[in-house]
Coordinates of C-alpha atoms in Angstrom, one line a residue:
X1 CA -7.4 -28.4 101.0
X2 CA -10.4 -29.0 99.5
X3 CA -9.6 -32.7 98.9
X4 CA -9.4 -33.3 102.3
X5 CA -12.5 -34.7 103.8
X6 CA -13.2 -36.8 100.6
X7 CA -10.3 -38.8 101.2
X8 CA -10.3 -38.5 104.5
X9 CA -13.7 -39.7 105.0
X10 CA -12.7 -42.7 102.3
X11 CA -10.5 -43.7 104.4
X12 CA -12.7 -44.0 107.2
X13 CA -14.8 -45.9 104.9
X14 CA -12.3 -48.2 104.3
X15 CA -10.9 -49.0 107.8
X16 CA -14.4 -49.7 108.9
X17 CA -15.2 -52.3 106.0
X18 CA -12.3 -53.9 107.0
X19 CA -13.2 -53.8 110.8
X20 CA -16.8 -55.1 110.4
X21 CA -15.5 -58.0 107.5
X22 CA -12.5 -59.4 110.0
X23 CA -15.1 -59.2 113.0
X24 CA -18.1 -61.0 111.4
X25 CA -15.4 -63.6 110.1
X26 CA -14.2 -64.1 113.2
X27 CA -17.7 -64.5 114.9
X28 CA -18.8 -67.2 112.7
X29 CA -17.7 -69.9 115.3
X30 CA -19.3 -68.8 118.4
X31 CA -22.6 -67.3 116.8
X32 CA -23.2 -70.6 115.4
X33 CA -22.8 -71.7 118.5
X34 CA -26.1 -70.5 120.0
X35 CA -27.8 -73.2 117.7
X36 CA -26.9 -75.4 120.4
X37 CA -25.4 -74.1 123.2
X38 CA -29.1 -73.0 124.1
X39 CA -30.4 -76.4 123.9
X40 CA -27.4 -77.6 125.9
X41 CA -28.6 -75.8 129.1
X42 CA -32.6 -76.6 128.9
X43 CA -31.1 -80.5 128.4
X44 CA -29.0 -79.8 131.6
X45 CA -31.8 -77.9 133.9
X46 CA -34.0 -81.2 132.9
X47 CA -36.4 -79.0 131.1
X48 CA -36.8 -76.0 133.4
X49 CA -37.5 -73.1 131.1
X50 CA -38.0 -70.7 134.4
X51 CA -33.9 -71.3 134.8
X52 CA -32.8 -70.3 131.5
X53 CA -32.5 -67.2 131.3
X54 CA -30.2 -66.8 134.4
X55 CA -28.2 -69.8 133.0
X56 CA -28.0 -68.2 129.9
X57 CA -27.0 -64.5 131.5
X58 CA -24.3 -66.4 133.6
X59 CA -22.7 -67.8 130.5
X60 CA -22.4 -64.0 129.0
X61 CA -20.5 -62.9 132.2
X62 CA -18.1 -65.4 131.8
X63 CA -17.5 -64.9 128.4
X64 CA -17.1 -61.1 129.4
X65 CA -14.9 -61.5 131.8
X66 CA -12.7 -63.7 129.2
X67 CA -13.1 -61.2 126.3
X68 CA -11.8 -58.6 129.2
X69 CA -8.7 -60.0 129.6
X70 CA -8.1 -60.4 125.9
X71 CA -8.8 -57.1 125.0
X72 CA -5.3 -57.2 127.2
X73 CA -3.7 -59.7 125.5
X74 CA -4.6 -58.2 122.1
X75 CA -2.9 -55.3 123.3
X76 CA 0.2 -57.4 124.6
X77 CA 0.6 -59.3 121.9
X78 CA -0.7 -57.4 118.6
X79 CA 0.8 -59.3 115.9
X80 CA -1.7 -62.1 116.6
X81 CA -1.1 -65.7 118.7
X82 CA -3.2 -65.7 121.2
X83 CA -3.2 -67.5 124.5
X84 CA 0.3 -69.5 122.9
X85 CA 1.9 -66.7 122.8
X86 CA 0.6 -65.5 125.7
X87 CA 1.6 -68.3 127.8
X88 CA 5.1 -68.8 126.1
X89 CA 5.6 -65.4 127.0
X90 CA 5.1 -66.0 130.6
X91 CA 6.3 -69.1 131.4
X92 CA 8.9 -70.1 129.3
X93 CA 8.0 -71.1 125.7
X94 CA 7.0 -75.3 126.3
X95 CA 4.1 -74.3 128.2
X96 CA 2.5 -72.5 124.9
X97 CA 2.3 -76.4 123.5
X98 CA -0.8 -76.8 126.2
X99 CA -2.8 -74.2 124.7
X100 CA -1.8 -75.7 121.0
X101 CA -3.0 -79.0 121.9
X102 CA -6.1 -77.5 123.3
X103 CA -6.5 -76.1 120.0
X104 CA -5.9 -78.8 117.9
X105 CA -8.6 -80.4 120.0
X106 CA -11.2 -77.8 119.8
X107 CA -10.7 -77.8 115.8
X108 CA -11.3 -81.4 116.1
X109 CA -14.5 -80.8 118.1
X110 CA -15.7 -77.7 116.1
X111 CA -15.6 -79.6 113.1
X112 CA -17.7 -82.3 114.7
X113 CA -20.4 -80.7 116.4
X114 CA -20.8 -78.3 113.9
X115 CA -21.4 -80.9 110.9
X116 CA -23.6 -83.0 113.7
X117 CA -25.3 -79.5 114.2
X118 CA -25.6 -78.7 110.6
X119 CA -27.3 -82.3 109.7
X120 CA -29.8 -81.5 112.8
X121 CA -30.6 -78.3 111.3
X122 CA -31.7 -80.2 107.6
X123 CA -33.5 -83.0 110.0
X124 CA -35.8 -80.4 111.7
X125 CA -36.7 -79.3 107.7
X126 CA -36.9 -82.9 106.2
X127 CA -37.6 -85.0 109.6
X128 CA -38.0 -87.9 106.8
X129 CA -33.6 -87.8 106.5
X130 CA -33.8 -88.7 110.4
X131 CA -33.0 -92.5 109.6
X132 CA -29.8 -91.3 108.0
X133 CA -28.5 -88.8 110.5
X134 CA -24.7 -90.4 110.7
X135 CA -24.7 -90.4 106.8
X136 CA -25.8 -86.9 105.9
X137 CA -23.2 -85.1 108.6
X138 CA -20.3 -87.2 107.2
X139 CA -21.3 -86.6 103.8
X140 CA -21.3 -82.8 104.9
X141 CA -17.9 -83.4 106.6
X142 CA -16.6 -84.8 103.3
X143 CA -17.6 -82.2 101.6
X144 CA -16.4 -79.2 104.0
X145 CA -13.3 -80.7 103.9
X146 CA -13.0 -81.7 99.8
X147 CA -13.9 -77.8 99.3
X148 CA -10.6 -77.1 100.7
X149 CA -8.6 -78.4 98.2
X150 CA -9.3 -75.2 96.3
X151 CA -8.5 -72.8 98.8
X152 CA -9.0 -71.2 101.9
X153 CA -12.4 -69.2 101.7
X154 CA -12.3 -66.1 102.1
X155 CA -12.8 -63.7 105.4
X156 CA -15.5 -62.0 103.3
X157 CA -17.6 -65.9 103.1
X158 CA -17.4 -66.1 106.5
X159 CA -18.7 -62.7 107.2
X160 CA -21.5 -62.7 104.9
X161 CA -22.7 -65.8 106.0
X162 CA -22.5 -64.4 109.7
X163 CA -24.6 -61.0 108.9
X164 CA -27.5 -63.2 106.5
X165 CA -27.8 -65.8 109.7
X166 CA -27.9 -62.2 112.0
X167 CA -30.8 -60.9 109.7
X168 CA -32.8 -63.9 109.5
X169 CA -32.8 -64.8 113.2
X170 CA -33.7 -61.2 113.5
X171 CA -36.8 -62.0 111.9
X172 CA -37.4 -64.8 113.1
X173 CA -37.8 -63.0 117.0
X174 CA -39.8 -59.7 115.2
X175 CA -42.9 -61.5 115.9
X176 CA -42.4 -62.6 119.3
X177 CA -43.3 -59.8 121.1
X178 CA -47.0 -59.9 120.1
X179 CA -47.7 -63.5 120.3
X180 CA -49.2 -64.7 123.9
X181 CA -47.1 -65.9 126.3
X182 CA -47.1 -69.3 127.6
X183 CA -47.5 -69.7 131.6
X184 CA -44.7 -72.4 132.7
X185 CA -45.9 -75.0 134.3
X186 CA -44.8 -75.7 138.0
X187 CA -41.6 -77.6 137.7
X188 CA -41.4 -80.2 139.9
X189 CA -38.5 -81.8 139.4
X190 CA -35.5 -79.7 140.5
X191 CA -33.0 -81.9 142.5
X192 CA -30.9 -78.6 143.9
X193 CA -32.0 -75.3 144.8
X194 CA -32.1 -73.0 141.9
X195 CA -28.7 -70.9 142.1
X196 CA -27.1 -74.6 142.5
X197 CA -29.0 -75.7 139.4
X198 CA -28.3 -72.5 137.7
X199 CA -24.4 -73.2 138.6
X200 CA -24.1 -76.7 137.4
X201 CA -26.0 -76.1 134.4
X202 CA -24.4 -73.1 132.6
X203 CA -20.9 -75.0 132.1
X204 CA -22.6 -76.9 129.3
X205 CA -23.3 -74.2 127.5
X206 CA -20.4 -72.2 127.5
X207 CA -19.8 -74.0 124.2
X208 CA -21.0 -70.5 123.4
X209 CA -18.0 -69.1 124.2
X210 CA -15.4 -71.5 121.8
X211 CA -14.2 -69.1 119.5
X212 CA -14.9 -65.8 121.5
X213 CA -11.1 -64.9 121.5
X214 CA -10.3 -65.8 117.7
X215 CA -9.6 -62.3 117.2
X216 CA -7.0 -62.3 119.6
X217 CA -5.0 -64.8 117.0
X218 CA -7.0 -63.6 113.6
X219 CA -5.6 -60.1 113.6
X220 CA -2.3 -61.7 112.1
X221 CA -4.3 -62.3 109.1
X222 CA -4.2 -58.4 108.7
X223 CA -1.0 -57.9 107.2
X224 CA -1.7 -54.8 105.8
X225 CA -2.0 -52.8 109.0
X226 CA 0.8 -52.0 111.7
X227 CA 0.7 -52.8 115.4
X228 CA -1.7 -50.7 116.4
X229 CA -4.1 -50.9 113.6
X230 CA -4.2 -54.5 114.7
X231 CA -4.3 -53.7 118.4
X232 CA -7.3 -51.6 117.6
X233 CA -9.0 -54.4 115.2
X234 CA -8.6 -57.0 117.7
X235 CA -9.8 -55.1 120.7
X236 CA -13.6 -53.7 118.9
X237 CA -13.9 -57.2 117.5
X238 CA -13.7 -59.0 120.2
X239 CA -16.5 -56.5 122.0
X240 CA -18.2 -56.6 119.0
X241 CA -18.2 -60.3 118.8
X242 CA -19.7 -60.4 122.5
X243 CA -22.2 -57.4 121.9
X244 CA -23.6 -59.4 119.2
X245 CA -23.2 -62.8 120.6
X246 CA -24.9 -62.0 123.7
X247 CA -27.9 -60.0 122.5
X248 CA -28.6 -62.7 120.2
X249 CA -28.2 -65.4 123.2
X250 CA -29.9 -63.7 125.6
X251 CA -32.8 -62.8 122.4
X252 CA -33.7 -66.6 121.6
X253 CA -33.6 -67.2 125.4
X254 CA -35.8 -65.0 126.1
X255 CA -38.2 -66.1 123.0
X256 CA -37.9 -69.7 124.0
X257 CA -39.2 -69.2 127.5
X258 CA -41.8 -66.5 126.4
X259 CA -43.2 -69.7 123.9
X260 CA -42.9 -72.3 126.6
X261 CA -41.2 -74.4 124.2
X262 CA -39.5 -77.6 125.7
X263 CA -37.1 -80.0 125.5
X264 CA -37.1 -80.7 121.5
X265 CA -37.4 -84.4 120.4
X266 CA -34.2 -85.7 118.9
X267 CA -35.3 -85.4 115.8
X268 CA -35.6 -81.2 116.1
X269 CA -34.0 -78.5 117.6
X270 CA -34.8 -76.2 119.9
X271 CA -34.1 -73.5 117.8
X272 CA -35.8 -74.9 115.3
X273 CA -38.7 -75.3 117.5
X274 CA -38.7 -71.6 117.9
X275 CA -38.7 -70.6 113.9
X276 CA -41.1 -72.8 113.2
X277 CA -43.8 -71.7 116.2
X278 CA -42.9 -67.6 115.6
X279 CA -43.1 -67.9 112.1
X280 CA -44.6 -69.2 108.6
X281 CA -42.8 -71.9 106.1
X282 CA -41.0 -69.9 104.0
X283 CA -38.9 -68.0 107.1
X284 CA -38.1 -71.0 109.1
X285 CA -36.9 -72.7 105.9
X286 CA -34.8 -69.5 105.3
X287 CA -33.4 -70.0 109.2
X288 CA -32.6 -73.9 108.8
X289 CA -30.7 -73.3 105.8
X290 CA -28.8 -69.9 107.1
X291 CA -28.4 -72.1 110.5
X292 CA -26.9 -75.2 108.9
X293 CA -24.6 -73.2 106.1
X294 CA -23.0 -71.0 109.3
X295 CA -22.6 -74.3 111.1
X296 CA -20.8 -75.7 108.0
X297 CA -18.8 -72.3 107.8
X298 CA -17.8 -72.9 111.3
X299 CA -16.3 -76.3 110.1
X300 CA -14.5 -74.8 107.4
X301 CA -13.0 -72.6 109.2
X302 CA -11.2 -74.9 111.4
X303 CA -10.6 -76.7 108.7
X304 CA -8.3 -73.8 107.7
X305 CA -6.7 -73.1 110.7
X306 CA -6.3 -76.5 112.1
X307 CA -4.3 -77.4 109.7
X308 CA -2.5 -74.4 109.3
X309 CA -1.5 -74.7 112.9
X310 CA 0.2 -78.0 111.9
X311 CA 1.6 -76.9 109.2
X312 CA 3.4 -73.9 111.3
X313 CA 5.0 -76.3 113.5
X314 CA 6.4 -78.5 110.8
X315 CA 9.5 -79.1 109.1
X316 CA 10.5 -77.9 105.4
X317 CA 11.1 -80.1 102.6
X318 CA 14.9 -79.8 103.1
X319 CA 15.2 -80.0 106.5
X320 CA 15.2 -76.4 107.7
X321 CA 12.3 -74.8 109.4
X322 CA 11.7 -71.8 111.5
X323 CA 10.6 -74.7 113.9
X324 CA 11.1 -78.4 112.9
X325 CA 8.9 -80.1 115.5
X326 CA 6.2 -82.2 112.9
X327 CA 7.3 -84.0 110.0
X328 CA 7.8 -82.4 106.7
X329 CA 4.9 -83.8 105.2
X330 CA 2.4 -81.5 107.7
X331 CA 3.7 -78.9 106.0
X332 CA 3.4 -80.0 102.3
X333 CA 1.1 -78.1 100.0
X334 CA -1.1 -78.4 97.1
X335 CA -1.1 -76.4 93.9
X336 CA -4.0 -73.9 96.5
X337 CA -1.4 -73.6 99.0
X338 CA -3.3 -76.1 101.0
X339 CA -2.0 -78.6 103.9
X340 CA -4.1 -81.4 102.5
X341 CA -1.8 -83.9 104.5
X342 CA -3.6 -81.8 107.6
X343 CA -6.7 -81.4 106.2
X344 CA -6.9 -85.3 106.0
X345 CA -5.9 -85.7 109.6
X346 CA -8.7 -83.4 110.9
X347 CA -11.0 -85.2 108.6
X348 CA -10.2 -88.4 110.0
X349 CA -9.6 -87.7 113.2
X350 CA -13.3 -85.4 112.9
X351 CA -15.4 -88.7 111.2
X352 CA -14.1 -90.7 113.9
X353 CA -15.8 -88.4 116.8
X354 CA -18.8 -87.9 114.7
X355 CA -19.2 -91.7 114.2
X356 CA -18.8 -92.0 118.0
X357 CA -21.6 -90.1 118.7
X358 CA -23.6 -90.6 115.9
X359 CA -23.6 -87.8 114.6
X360 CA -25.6 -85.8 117.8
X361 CA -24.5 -82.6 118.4
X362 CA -26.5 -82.7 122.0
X363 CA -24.3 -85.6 122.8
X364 CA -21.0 -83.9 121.5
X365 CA -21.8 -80.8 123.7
X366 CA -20.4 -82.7 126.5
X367 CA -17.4 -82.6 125.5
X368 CA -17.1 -79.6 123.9
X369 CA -16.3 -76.6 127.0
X370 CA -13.5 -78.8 128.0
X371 CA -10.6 -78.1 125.9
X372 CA -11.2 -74.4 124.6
X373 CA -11.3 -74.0 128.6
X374 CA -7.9 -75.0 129.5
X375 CA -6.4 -72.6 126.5
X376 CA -8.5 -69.7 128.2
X377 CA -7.3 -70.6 131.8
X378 CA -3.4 -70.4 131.1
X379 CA -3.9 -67.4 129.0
X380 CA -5.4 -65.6 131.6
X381 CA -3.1 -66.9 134.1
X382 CA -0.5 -65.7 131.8
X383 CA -2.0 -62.1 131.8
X384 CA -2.6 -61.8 135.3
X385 CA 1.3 -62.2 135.6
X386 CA 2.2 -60.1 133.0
X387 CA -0.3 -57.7 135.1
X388 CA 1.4 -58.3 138.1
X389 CA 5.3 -57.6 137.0
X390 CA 3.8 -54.2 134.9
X391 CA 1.8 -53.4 138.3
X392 CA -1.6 -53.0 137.1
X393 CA -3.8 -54.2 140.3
X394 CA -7.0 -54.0 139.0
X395 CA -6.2 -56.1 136.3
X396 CA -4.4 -58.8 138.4
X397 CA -7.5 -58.5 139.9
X398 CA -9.6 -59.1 136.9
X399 CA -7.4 -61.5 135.4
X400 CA -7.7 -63.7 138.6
X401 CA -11.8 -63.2 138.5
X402 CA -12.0 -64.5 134.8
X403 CA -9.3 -67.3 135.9
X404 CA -11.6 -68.5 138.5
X405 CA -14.7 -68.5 136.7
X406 CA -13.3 -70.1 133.5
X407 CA -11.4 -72.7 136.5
X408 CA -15.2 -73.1 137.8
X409 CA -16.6 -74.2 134.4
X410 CA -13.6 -76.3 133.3
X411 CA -14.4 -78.1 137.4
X412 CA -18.1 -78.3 136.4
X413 CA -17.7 -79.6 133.1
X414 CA -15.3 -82.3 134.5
X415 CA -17.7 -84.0 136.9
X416 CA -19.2 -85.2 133.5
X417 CA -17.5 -88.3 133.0
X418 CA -17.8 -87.6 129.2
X419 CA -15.7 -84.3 129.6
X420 CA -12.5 -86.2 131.1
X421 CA -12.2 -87.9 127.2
X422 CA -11.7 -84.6 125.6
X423 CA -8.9 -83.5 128.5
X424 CA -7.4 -86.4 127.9
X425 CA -6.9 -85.7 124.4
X426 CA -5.7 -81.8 124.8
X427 CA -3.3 -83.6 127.4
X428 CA -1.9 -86.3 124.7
X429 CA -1.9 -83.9 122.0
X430 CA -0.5 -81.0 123.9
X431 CA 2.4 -83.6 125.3
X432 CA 3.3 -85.2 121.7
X433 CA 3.7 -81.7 120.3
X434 CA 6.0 -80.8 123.6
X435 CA 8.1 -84.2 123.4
X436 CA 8.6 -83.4 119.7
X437 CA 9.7 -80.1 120.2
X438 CA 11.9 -81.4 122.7
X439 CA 13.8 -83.8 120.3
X440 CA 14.1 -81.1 117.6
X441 CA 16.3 -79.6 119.7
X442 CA 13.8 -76.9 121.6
X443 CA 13.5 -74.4 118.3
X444 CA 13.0 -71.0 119.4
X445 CA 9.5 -69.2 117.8
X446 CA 7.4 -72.1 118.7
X447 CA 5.0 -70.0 120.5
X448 CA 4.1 -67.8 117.7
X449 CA 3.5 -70.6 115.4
X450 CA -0.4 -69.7 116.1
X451 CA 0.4 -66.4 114.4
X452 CA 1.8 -67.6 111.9
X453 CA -0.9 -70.1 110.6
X454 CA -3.3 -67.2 110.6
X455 CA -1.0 -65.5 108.8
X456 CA -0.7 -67.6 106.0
X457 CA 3.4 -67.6 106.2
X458 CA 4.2 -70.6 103.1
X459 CA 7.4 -72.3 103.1
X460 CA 9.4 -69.1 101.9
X461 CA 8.8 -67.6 105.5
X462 CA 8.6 -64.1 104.2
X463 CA 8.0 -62.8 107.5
X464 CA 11.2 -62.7 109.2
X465 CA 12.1 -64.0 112.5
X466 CA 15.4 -63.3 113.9
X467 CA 14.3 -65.2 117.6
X468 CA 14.4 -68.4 115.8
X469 CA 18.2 -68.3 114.6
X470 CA 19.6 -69.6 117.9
X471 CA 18.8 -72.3 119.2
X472 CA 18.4 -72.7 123.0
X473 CA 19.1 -75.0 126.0
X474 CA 15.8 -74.6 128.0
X475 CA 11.8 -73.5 127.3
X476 CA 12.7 -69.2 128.0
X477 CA 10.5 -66.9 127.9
X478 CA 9.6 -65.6 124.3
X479 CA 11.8 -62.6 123.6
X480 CA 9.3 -59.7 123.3
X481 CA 9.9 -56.9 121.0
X482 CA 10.8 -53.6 123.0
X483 CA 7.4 -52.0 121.6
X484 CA 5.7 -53.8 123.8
X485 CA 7.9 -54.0 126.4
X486 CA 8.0 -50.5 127.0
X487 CA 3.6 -50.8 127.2

């Protein structure tokens, strides 16, 4: 009796390590988002630092509404696989390949901007490596991506790296209070009123919310805990991701329009421009480094689970394969357990945007709130009917909301002539991977092959899948298992 509370409070201990290491992994990818996402919106309000803020607050209630709805999802679909499964689930099991393609694009873009981003961040330290921008990011691409050969890194990387970046932006804003605030000059050169300006602005920088709903497909990394262990993971990550997120978003904002601080030159960045007026040398070198190692963190990370994804949906060495729709060689590994063969196609298929747009993350931004969006759109739509045949109302009702604002910014983003390039691609990729499935005979388990590449399955499959033993005629619905059908 006495033993009790020790181990009971060990355990306690335990479960809430685990918790706050798999939810500052997760986070990496949309906290190192605000290195840029901020910028994004000044860029797109021409400079208007009196906007900001309500830009800024718009793009946190769209993300809430989205992390809403996957708190539902998480709950649906606890063993991990996201808006895939999700939409599989829903619609019959061909319709997960759109949110896969969207994926596979939004790896290709993370990647990308956040190497572009991480080579802007050692620029505003060294301005006198400005001359070679393109060279530096690739060489940081190169080397993102040659790490990989020895392994995935570790949830624990990933985490730490979130939490020191947390810290040191902390202390970057400590000072910011005190110092005087700069009066904003009268801005005269607003086209639209200002809730129109407001609404065509904050679409650019919902690049803040890319990554948002990775615990909804993460929690399948957490084999060691049942349904609702993961259920309960997934759900205070994700809130925890957009507590943290948003404070910190709303945070610089707020500091950046206290400071007056404009439009950076392209040689800077705004956030940049923020450490180095609030603070001395020594801290804003501290912030540039923590700022371009989470941004290179970011890459790796999609590094992992791009490939991964591909290597999920390929065949075996001998021909068998819980799904058969890429070739075998997508799914060969190294002596790490590594996908090389994947990693390679990311990294080419990443130097070739970065090359495109030499290497400017501000230019990459464009194209960034394009792809993610259409995976968030038919997951949503996905819930709201999964809301609607369990009759929950109110969350048809909030499923619908979210649908229509995420519809809104996918609209927005879309009138930007550089945005129809990267729906183009989530519609090519997301159509090869549907045509293939379609000639390898319509393999059932497709949709959870999201799941799975978090997961880590290798070619032994250890997980076992009974859905996928016979084949089927037509895209059905993913079989559910009758825990959560009786939710």
């Amino acid at each position: 009796m006495s033993h009790a509370i020790p181990v009971r409070s060990g355990w306690l201990h335990g479960r809430t390590a685990l918790l706050l290491a798999f939810a500052f992994s997760v986070m990496a990818d949309p906290v190192s988002s605000v290195a840029y996402a901020i910028e994004a919106a000044l860029r797109a309000l021409d400079g208007n630092l009196a906007l900001l803020l309500p830009a800024m607050a718009a793009v946190i209630v769209v993300v809430g509404l989205v992390v809403a709805s996957y708190h539902q999802l998480v709950a649906r679909y606890p063993e991990g696989g996201g808006s895939a499964a999700a939409a599989g689930g829903a619609f019959g099991e061909g319709f997960a390949f759109v949110p896969m393609g969207a994926l596979v694009v939004d790896f290709v873009l993370t990647i990308s901007i956040s190497v572009s981003a991480g080579s802007s961040a050692i620029i505003s330290y060294v301005p006198s490596l400005a001359p070679y921008r393109l060279a530096l990011a690739l060489a940081l691409l190169v080397v993102v991506a040659g790490l990989m050969w020895f392994g995935h890194l570790g949830r624990a990387v990933f985490a730490l790296l979130t939490v020191v970046f947390i810290v040191v932006a902390v202390a970057v804003l400590l000072p910011v209070p005190g110092m005087p605030a700069v009066e904003p000059e009268p801005f005269v050169g607003l086209t639209h009123g200002a809730p129109l300006a407001v609404a065509l602005a904050f679409p650019v920088a919902m690049a803040l919310a890319t990554g948002i709903e990775a615990p909804s497909s993460a929690i399948a990394q957490l084999a060691q805990l049942d349904d609702a262990g993961r259920r309960s993971f997934g759900r205070w990550a994700l809130w925890l991701t957009l507590g943290i997120v948003g404070t910190l978003t709303l945070a610089i904002t707020v500091a950046v329009v206290r400071l007056g601080i404009a439009v950076p030159h392209e040689d800077t960045t705004l956030v940049a421009e923020l450490a180095r007026a609030a603070d001395g040398h020594a801290l804003f070198a501290a912030f540039q480094a923590t700022t371009a190692l989470l941004l290179l963190s970011a890459a790796s990370s999609s590094f992992q689970a791009g490939p991964g994804l591909l290597k999920a949906l390929a065949r075996s060495e001998d021909g068998r394969s819980r799904h058969g729709v890429l070739p075998a060689i997508l799914g060969r590994t190294n002596a790490h357990h590594v996908p090389m063969v994947g990693v390679g196609v990311f990294l080419a298929a990443s130097a070739a945007v970065v090359t495109l747009a030499g290497a400017r993350d501000q230019r990459l931004v464009l194209f960034y709130a394009v792809s993610v969006f259409v995976s968030f759109l038919i997951g949503l739509l996905a819930m709201a009917r999964f809301s609607h045949q369990d009759r929950r109302p109110a969350w048809v009702a909030l499923n619908l909301v979210a649908a229509v604002a995420v519809g809104f910014t996918l609209v927005a983003n879309l009138m930007r002539p550089a945005a129809l390039g990267s729906l183009a691609a989530t519609a090519l990729v997301a159509g090869g991977l549907y045509v293939a499935w379609v000639r390898a005979g319509r393999p059932r388990g497709a949709a959870l092959a999201v799941a799975e590449s978090e997961a880590g399955h290798d070619e032994r499959h250890d997980r076992a899948a009974p859905v996928d033993a016979a084949p089927v005629g037509d895209a059905a619905p993913v079989p559910e298992p009758a825990s959560r059908r009786a939710r």
